[in-house]
Coordinates of C-alpha atoms and ligand atoms in Angstrom, one line a residue:
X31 CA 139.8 112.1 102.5
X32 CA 137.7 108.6 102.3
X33 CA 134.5 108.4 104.6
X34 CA 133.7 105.1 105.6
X35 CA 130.4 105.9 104.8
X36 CA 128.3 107.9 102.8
X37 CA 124.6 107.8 103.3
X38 CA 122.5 109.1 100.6
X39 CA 119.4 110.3 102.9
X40 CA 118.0 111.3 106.5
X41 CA 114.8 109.3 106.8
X42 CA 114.2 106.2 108.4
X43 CA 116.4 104.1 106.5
X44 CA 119.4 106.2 106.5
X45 CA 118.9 107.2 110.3
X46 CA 118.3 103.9 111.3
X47 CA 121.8 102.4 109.2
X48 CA 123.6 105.7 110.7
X49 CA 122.4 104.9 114.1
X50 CA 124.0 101.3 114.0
X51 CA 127.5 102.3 112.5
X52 CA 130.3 102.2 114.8
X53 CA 131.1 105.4 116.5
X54 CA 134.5 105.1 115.6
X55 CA 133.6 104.8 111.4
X56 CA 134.0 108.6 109.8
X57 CA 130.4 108.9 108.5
X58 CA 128.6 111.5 106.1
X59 CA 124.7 111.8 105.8
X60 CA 123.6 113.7 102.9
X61 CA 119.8 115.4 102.2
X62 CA 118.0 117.6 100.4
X63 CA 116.4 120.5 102.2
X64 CA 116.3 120.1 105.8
X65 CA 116.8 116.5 107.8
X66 CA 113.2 116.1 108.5
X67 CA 112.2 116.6 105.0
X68 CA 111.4 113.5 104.1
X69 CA 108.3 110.9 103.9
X70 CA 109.6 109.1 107.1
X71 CA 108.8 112.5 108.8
X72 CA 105.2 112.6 107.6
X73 CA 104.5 108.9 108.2
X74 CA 100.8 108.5 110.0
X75 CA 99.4 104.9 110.9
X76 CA 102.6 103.1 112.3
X77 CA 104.8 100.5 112.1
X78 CA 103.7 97.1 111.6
X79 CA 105.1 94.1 113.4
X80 CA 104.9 90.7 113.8
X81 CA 103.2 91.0 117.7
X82 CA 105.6 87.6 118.9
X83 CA 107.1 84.5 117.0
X84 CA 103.3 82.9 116.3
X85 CA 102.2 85.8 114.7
X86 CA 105.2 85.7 112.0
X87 CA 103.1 83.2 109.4
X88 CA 100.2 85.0 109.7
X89 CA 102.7 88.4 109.1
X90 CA 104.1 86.7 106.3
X91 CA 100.7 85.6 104.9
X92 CA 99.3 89.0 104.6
X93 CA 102.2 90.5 103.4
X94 CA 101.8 88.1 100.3
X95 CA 98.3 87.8 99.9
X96 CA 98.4 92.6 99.7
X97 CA 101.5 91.6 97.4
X98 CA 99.6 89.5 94.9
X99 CA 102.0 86.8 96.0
X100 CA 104.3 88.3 93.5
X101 CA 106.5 89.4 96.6
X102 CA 110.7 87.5 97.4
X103 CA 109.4 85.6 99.6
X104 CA 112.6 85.4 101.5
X105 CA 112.9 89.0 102.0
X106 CA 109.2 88.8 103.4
X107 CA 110.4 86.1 106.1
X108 CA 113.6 88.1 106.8
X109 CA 111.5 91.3 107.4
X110 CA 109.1 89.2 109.5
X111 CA 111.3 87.3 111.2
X112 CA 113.4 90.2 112.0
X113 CA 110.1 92.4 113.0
X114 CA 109.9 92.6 116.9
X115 CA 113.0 92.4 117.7
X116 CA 114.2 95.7 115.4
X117 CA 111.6 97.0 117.0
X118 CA 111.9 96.1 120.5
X119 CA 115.8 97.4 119.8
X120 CA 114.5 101.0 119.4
X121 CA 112.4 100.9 122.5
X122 CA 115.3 99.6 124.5
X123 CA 116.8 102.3 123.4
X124 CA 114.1 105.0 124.4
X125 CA 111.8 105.0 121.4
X126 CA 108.4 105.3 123.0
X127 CA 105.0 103.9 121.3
X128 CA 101.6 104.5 122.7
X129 CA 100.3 102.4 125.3
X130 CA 96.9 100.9 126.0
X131 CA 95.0 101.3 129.1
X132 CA 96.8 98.4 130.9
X133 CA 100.1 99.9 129.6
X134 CA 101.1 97.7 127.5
X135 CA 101.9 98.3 123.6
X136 CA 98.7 99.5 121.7
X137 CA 98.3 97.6 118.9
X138 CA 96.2 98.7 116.0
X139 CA 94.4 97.4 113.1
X140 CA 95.0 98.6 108.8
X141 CA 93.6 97.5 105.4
X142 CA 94.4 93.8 105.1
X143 CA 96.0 92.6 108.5
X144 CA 94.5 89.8 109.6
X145 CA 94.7 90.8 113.1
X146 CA 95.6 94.3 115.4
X147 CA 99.8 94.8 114.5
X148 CA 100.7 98.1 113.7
X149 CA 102.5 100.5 116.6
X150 CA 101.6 104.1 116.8
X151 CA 103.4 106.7 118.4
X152 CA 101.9 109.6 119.6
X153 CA 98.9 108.9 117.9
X154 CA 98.8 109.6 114.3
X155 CA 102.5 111.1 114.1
X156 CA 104.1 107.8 114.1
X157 CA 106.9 108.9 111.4
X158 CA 107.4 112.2 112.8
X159 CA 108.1 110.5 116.5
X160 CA 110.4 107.6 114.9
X161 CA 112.2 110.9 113.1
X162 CA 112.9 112.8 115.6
X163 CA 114.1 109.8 118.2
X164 CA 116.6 108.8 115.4
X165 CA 117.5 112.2 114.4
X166 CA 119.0 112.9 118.4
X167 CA 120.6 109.8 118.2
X168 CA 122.5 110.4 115.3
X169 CA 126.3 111.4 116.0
X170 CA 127.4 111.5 112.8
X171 CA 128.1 114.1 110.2
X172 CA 125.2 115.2 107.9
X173 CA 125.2 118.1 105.5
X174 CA 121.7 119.2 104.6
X175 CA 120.5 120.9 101.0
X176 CA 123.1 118.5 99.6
X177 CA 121.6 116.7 96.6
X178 CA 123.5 114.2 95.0
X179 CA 123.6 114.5 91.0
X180 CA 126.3 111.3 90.3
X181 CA 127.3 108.2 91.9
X182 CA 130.7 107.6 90.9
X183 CA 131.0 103.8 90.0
X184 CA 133.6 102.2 87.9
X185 CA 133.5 98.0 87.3
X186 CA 130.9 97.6 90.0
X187 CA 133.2 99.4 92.4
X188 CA 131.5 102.8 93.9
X189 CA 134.0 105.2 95.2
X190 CA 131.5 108.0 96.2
X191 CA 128.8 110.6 95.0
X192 CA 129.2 113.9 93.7
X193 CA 126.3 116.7 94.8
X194 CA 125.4 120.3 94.8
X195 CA 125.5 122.4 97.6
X196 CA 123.8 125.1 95.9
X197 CA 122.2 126.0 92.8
X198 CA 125.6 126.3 91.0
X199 CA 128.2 124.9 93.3
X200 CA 128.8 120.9 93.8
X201 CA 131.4 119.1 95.1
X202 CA 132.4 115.1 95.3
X203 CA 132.6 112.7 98.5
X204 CA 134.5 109.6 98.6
X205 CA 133.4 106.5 100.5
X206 CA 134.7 102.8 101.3
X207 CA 130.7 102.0 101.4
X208 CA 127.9 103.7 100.0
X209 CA 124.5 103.7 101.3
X210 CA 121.6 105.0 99.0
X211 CA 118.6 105.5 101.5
X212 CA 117.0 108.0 99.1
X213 CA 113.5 107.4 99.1
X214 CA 111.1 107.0 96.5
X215 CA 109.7 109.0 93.5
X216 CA 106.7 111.1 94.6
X217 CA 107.1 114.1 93.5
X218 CA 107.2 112.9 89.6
X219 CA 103.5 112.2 89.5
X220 CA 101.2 115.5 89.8
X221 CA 99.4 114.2 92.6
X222 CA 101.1 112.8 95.9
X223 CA 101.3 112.4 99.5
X224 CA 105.3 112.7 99.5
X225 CA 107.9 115.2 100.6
X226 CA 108.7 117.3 98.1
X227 CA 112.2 116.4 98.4
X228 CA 111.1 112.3 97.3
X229 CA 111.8 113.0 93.1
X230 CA 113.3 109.9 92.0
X231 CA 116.7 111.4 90.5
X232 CA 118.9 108.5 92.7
X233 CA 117.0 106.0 90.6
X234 CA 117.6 107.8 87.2
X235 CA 121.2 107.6 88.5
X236 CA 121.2 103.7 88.8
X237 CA 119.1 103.6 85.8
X238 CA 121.9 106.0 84.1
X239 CA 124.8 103.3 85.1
X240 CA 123.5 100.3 84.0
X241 CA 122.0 99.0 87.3
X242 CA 118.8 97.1 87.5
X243 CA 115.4 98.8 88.4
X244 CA 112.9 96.3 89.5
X245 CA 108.9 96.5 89.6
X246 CA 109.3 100.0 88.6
X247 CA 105.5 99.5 87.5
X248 CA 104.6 98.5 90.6
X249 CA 103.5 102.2 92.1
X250 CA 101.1 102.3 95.3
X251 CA 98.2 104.7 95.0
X252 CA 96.7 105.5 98.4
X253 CA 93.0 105.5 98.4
X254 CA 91.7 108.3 101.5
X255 CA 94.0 111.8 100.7
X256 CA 92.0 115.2 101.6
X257 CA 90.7 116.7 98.0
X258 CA 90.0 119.9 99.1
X259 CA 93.8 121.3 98.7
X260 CA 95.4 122.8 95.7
X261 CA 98.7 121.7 96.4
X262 CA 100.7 118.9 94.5
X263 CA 101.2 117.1 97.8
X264 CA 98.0 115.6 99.7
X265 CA 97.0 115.7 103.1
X266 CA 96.7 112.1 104.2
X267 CA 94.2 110.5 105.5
X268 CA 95.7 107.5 107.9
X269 CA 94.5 104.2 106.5
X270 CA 94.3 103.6 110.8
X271 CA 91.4 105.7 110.1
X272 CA 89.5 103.0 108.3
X273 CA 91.2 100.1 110.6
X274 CA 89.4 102.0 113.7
X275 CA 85.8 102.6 112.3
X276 CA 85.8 105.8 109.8
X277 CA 84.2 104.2 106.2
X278 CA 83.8 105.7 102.6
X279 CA 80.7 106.7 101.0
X280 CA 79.4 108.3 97.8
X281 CA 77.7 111.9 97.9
X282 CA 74.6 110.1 98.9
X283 CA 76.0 108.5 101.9
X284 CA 75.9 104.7 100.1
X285 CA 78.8 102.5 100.7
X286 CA 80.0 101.6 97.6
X287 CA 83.2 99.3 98.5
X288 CA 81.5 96.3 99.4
X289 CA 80.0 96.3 95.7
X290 CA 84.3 95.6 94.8
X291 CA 85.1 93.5 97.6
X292 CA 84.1 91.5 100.2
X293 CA 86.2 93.0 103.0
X294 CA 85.2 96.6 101.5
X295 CA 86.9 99.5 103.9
X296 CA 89.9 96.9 105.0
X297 CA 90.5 95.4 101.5
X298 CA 94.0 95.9 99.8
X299 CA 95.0 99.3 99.2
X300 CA 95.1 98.3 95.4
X301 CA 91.8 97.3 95.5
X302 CA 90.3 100.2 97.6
X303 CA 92.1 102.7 95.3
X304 CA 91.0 101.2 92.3
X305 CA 87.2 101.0 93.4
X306 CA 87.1 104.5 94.5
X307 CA 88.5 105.9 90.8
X308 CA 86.3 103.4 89.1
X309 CA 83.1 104.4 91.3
X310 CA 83.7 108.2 90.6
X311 CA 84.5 107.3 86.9
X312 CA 81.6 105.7 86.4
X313 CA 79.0 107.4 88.5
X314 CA 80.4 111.2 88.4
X315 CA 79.4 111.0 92.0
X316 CA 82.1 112.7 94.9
X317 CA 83.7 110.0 97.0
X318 CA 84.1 111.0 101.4
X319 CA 85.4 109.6 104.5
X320 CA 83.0 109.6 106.9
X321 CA 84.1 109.4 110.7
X322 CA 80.7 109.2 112.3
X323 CA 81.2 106.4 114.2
X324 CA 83.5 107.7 116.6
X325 CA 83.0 109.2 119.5
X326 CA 84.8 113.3 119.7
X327 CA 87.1 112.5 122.1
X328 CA 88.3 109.3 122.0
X329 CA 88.7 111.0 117.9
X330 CA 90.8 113.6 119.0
X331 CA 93.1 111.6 121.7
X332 CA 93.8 108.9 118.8
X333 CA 94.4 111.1 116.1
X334 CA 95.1 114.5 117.1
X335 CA 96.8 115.7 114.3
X336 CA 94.5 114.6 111.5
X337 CA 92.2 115.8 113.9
X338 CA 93.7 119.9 114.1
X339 CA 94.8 119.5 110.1
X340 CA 91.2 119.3 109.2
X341 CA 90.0 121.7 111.9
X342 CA 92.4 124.1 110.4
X343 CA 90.8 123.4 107.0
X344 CA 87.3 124.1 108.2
X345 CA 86.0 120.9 109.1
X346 CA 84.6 119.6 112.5
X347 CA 85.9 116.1 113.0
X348 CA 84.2 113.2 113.5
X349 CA 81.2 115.0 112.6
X350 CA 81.6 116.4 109.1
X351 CA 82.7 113.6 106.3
X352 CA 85.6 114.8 104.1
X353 CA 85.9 115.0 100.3
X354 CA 89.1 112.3 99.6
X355 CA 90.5 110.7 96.5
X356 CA 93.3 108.7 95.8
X357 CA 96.7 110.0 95.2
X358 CA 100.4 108.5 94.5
X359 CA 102.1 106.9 97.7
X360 CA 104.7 104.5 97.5
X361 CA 106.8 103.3 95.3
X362 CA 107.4 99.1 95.5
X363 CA 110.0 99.4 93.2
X364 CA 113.2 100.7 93.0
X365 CA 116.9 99.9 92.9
X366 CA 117.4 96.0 92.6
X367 CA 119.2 94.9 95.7
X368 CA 120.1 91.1 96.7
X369 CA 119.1 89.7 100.5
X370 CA 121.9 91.8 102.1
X371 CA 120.5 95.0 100.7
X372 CA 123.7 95.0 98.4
X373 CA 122.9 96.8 95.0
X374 CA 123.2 93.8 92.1
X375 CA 126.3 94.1 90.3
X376 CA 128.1 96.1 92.3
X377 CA 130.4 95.4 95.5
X378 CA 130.3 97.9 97.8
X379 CA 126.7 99.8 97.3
X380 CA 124.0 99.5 99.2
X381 CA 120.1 100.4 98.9
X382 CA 117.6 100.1 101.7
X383 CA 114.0 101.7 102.3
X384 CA 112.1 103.1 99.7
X385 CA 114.4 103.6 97.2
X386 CA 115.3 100.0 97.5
X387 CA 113.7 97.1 95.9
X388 CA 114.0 93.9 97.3
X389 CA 110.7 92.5 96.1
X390 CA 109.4 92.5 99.8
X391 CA 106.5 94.1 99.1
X392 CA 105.6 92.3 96.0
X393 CA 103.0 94.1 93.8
X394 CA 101.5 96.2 96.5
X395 CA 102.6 97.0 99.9
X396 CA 100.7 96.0 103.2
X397 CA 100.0 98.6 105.2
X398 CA 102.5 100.3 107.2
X399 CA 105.3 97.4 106.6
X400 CA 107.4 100.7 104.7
X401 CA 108.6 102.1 108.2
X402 CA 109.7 98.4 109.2
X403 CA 111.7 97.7 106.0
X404 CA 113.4 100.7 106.8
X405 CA 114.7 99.4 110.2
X406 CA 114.9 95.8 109.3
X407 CA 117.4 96.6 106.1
X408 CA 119.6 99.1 107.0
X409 CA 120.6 96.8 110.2
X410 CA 121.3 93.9 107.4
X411 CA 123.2 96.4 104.9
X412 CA 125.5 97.7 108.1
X413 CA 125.7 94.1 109.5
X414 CA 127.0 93.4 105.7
X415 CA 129.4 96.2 105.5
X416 CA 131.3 95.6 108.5
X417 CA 131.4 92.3 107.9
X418 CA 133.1 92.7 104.5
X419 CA 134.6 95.5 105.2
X420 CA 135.2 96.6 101.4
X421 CA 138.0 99.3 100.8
X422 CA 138.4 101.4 97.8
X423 CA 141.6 102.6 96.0
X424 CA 140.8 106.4 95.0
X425 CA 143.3 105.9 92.4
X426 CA 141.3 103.2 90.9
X427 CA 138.5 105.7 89.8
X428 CA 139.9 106.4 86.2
X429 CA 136.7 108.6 85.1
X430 CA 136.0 111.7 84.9
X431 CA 134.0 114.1 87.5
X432 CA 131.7 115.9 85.3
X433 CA 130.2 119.5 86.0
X434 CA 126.4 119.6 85.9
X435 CA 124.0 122.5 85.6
X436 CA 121.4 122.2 88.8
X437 CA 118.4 123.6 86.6
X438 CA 117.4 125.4 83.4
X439 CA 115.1 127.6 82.1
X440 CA 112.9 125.1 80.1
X441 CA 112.9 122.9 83.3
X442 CA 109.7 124.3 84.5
X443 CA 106.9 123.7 82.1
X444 CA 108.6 120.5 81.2
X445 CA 108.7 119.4 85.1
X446 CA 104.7 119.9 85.0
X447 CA 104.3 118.0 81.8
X448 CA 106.0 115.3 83.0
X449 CA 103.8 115.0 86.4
X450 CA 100.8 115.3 84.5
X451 CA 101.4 112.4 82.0
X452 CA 102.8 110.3 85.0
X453 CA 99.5 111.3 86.5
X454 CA 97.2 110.9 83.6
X455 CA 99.0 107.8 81.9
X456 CA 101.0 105.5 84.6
X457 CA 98.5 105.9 87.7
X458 CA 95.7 103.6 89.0
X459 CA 93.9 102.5 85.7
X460 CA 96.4 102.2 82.6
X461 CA 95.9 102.0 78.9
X462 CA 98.5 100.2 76.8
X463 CA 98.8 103.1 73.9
X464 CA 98.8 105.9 76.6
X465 CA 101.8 104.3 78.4
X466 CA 103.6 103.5 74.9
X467 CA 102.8 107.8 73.9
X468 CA 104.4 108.7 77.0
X469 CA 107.3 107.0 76.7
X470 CA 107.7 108.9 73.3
X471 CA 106.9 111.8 75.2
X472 CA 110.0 111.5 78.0
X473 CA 111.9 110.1 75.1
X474 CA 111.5 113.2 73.4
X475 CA 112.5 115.5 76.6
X476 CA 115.4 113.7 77.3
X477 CA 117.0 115.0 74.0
X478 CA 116.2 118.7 75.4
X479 CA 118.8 120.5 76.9
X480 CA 117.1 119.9 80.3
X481 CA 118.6 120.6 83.8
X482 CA 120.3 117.4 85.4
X483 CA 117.5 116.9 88.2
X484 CA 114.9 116.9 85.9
X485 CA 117.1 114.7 83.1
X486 CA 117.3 112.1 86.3
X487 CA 113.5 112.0 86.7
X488 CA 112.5 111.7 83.1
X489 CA 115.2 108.5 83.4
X490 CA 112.6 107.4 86.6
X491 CA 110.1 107.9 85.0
X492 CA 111.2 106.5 81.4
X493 CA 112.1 103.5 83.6
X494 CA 108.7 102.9 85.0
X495 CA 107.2 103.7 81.8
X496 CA 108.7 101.0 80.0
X497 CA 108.5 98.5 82.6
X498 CA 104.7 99.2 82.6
X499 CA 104.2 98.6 79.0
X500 CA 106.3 95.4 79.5
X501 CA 104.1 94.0 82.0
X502 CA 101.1 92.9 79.8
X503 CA 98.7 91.3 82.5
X504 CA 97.2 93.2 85.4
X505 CA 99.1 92.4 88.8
X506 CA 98.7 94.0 92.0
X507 CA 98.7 98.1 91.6
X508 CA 99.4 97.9 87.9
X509 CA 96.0 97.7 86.7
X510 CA 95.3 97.5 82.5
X511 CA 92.1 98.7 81.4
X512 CA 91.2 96.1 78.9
X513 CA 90.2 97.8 75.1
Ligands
FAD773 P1 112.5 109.0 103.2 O1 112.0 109.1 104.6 O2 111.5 109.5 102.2 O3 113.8 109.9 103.1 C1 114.4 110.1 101.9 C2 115.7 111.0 102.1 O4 116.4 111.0 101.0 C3 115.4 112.4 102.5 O5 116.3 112.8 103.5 C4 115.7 113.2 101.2 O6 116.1 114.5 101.4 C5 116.8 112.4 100.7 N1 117.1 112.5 99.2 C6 116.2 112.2 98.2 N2 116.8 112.5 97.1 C7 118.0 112.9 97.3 C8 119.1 113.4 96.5 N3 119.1 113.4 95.2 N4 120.2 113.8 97.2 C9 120.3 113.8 98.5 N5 119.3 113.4 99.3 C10 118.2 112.9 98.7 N6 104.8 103.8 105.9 C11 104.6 103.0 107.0 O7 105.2 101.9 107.2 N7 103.6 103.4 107.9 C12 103.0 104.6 107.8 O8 102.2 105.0 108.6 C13 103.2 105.4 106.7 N8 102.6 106.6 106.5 C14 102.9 107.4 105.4 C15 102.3 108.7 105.3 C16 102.8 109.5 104.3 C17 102.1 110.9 104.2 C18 103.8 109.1 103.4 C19 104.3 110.0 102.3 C20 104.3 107.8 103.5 C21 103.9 107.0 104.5 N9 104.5 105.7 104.7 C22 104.2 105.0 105.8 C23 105.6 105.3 103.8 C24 106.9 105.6 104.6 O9 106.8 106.8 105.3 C25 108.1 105.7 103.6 O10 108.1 104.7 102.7 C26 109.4 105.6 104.4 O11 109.4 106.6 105.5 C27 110.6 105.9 103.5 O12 111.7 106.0 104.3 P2 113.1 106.2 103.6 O13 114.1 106.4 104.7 O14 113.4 105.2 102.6 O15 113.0 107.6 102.8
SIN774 C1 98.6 105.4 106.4 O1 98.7 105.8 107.6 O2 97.6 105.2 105.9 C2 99.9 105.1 105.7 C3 100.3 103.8 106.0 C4 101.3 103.3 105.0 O3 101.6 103.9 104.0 O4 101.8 102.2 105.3

């Protein structure tokens, strides 16, 4: 059989593409774990928008000035552009954001808007909401701890994936159209705020076939995640947070951000991340989140899970300040796709979301624009799609399906080197001769007889490695320390 479709993924990106295919189009939805295991699910501060049609330049203008103006700046106008009514779209459809007190649409402020633009739903569970709206649309088929190990491409032309079902079965899916809506690469770097199903292994794929990786340097720290935790992945601490009063502070309650930047609190999450690492560096001192400006239950109506997370971990919100540090977010790069969301050189593969790179977010991502890139480009790649309506000949696919080994026993320690040097080496603050051992490093595991998930994150991660030692200047969220 030939699916019409395969979509690699069940977050926003994928859902959203899924919910815009044709009924009639035969349709299959792979992810790891379970649907709702993904980033989209844990998404906190909201969706950003252009509020109406004058508030596009001004959209467009922050979205550059976060992205060190190093951003496509026709994706940015497209995502703009494309903003309200994407969203309006899902509202029409039942999607429900939280209203102010005249019942209209509650707009809110984050780091580096120039103005109130982001909708929330249900507070601070924006991603969880959008998730769950999409997931009951969705009419399609989706098989869940799938996790694709090959994408089967042949002169540009992809004819399908191939993916375990199970630690030592897989099996292989042909499509007329592939859609890779497979997040980003979280859990490669000791220290996150992802789903532990976000690894990477799609890129090291690409990387694998020849396809082009762009701004794989370009990696988004965020700067408020809970400390107190021992787990690789973070609690986060909503940048909306900061947008609606709550402000960081050394041990000794002094406000250290304004010393980096004028707009202190609010300034680009590059720059915010960098001046809390650099203040702790330098000082010793522990770095919080203090909330005492709001009032307990206007706190607790406006974030209530944020609020019962905390209260869970022993602390009485807004009138304790948390320990927080910065921790790997987002990834800006990713799979090199054209305007369409078409993967470059090929003809009938798509990327969109997180796992895409369009160059929309430049060198550093503004503030909750992640959630709306996933719902403006997944409507463009299925607009495209339909439009060309590519078909494959199975017969033309001449290679051959290889059998893979899901994990080995060496994997393990070699999985928790490799997150520590991403974490150590290619985080907020690099050094030239750190990046260029690591390299050696990955270099050196991919000769081991490794596991194939793990082979396809050391490709990740070799692939943002070099493109970090490549990239001699500081830009945006790759920072080098000068010797
Ligand atoms: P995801 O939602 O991450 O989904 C990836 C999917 O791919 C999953 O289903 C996964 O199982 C699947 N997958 C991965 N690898 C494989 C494989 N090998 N085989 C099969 N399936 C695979 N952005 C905003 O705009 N606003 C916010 O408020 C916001 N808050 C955030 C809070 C947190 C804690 C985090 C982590 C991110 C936040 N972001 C936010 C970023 C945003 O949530 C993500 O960038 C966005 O949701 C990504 O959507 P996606 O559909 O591309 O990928
Ligand atoms: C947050 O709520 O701080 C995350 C927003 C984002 O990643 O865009």
């Amino acid at each position: 059989m030939i699916y019409d479709y395969i979509i690699i993924g069940s977050g926003i990106a994928g859902l959203n593409a899924a919910r815009l295919i044709p009924k009639s189009k035969n349709v299959l939805i792979l992810c790891k774990k379970s649907p709702w295991e993904c980033n989209t699910f844990y998404a906190q501060g909201g969706i950003a928008s252009a509020v109406n049609e004058e508030d596009v330049p001004a959209h467009i203008q922050d979205t550059l000035i976060a992205g060190a103006n190093y951003n496509n700046k026709e994706a940015v106008k497209v995502l703009s552009e494309n903003s309200f009514k994407a969203i309006h779209d899902l509202i029409d459809d039942g999607l429900e954001f939280d209203l102010n007190d005249k019942g209209e649409l509650a707009f809110t402020k984050e780091a580096a808007h120039s103005r109130s633009r982001i909708l929330h739903a249900d507070g601070d569970a924006t991603g969880r909401m959008m998730h769950l709206f999409l997931l009951k649309q969705c009419e399609h088929e989706m098989v869940t701890n799938a996790v694709v190990n090959d994408i089967l491409i042949e002169d540009g032309v992809c004819y399908g994936v191939q993916y375990f079902t199970s630690e030592t079965e897989q099996t292989t899916a042909y499509a007329h159209n592939t859609i890779i809506a497979s997040g980003g690469i979280g859990s490669i770097y000791k220290y996150h705020t992802n789903s532990t199903t976000v690894a990477g292994e799609v890129q090291g794929i690409c990387f694998e076939k020849g396809l082009i990786l762009k701004d794989m340097e370009m990696m988004q720290f965020h700067p408020t995640v809970f400390k107190g935790t021992s787990f690789a992945r973070k609690t986060l601490l909503s940048e909306a947070l900061r947008g609606e009063g709550a402000y960081v502070v050394d041990e000794n309650d002094y406000r250290f951000l304004f010393d980096y930047h004028e707009d202190g609190e609010l300034a680009p999450r590059d720059v915010v991340s960098r001046s809390i690492f650099d203040y702790n560096q330098n000082t010793g001192l522990g770095v919080y989140l203090s909330f005492d400006k709001f009032e307990k239950n206007f706190f607790r109506k406006r974030f209530p899970n944020i609020y019962s997370n905390l209260n869970d971990l022993g602390y009485d919100l807004p009138f304790e300040r948390v320990p927080i540090s910065p921790a790997f977010h987002y990834a800006m790069g990713g799979i090199a796709t054209d305007i369409n969301a078409k993967v470059i050189n090929t003809k009938n593969l798509y990327a969109i979301g997180e796992a895409a790179c369009t160059g929309v977010h430049g060198a550093n991502r503004l503030a909750s624009n992640s959630l709306l890139e996933g719902i403006v480009f997944s409507k463009i790649a299925v607009e495209n799609i339909e439009k060309e309506n590519y078909q494959i000949q199975k017969s033309n696919y001449t290679k051959i399906i290889k059998t893979y080994t899901r994990n080995k026993n060496i994997d393990k320690d070699i999985k928790n080197i490799l997150r520590k040097i991403m974490w150590d080496n290619a985080a907020i603050v690099r050094e030239k001769y750190k990046l260029i051992d690591s390299l050696k490093q990955i270099e050196t595991f991919l000769k081991e007889d490794v596991g194939r998930l793990l082979f396809l994150r050391l490709l990740t991660a070799k692939s943002i490695l070099t493109a970090a030692i490549e990239r001699k200047e500081s830009l945006g969220a790759h920072f080098i320390k000068e010797k």
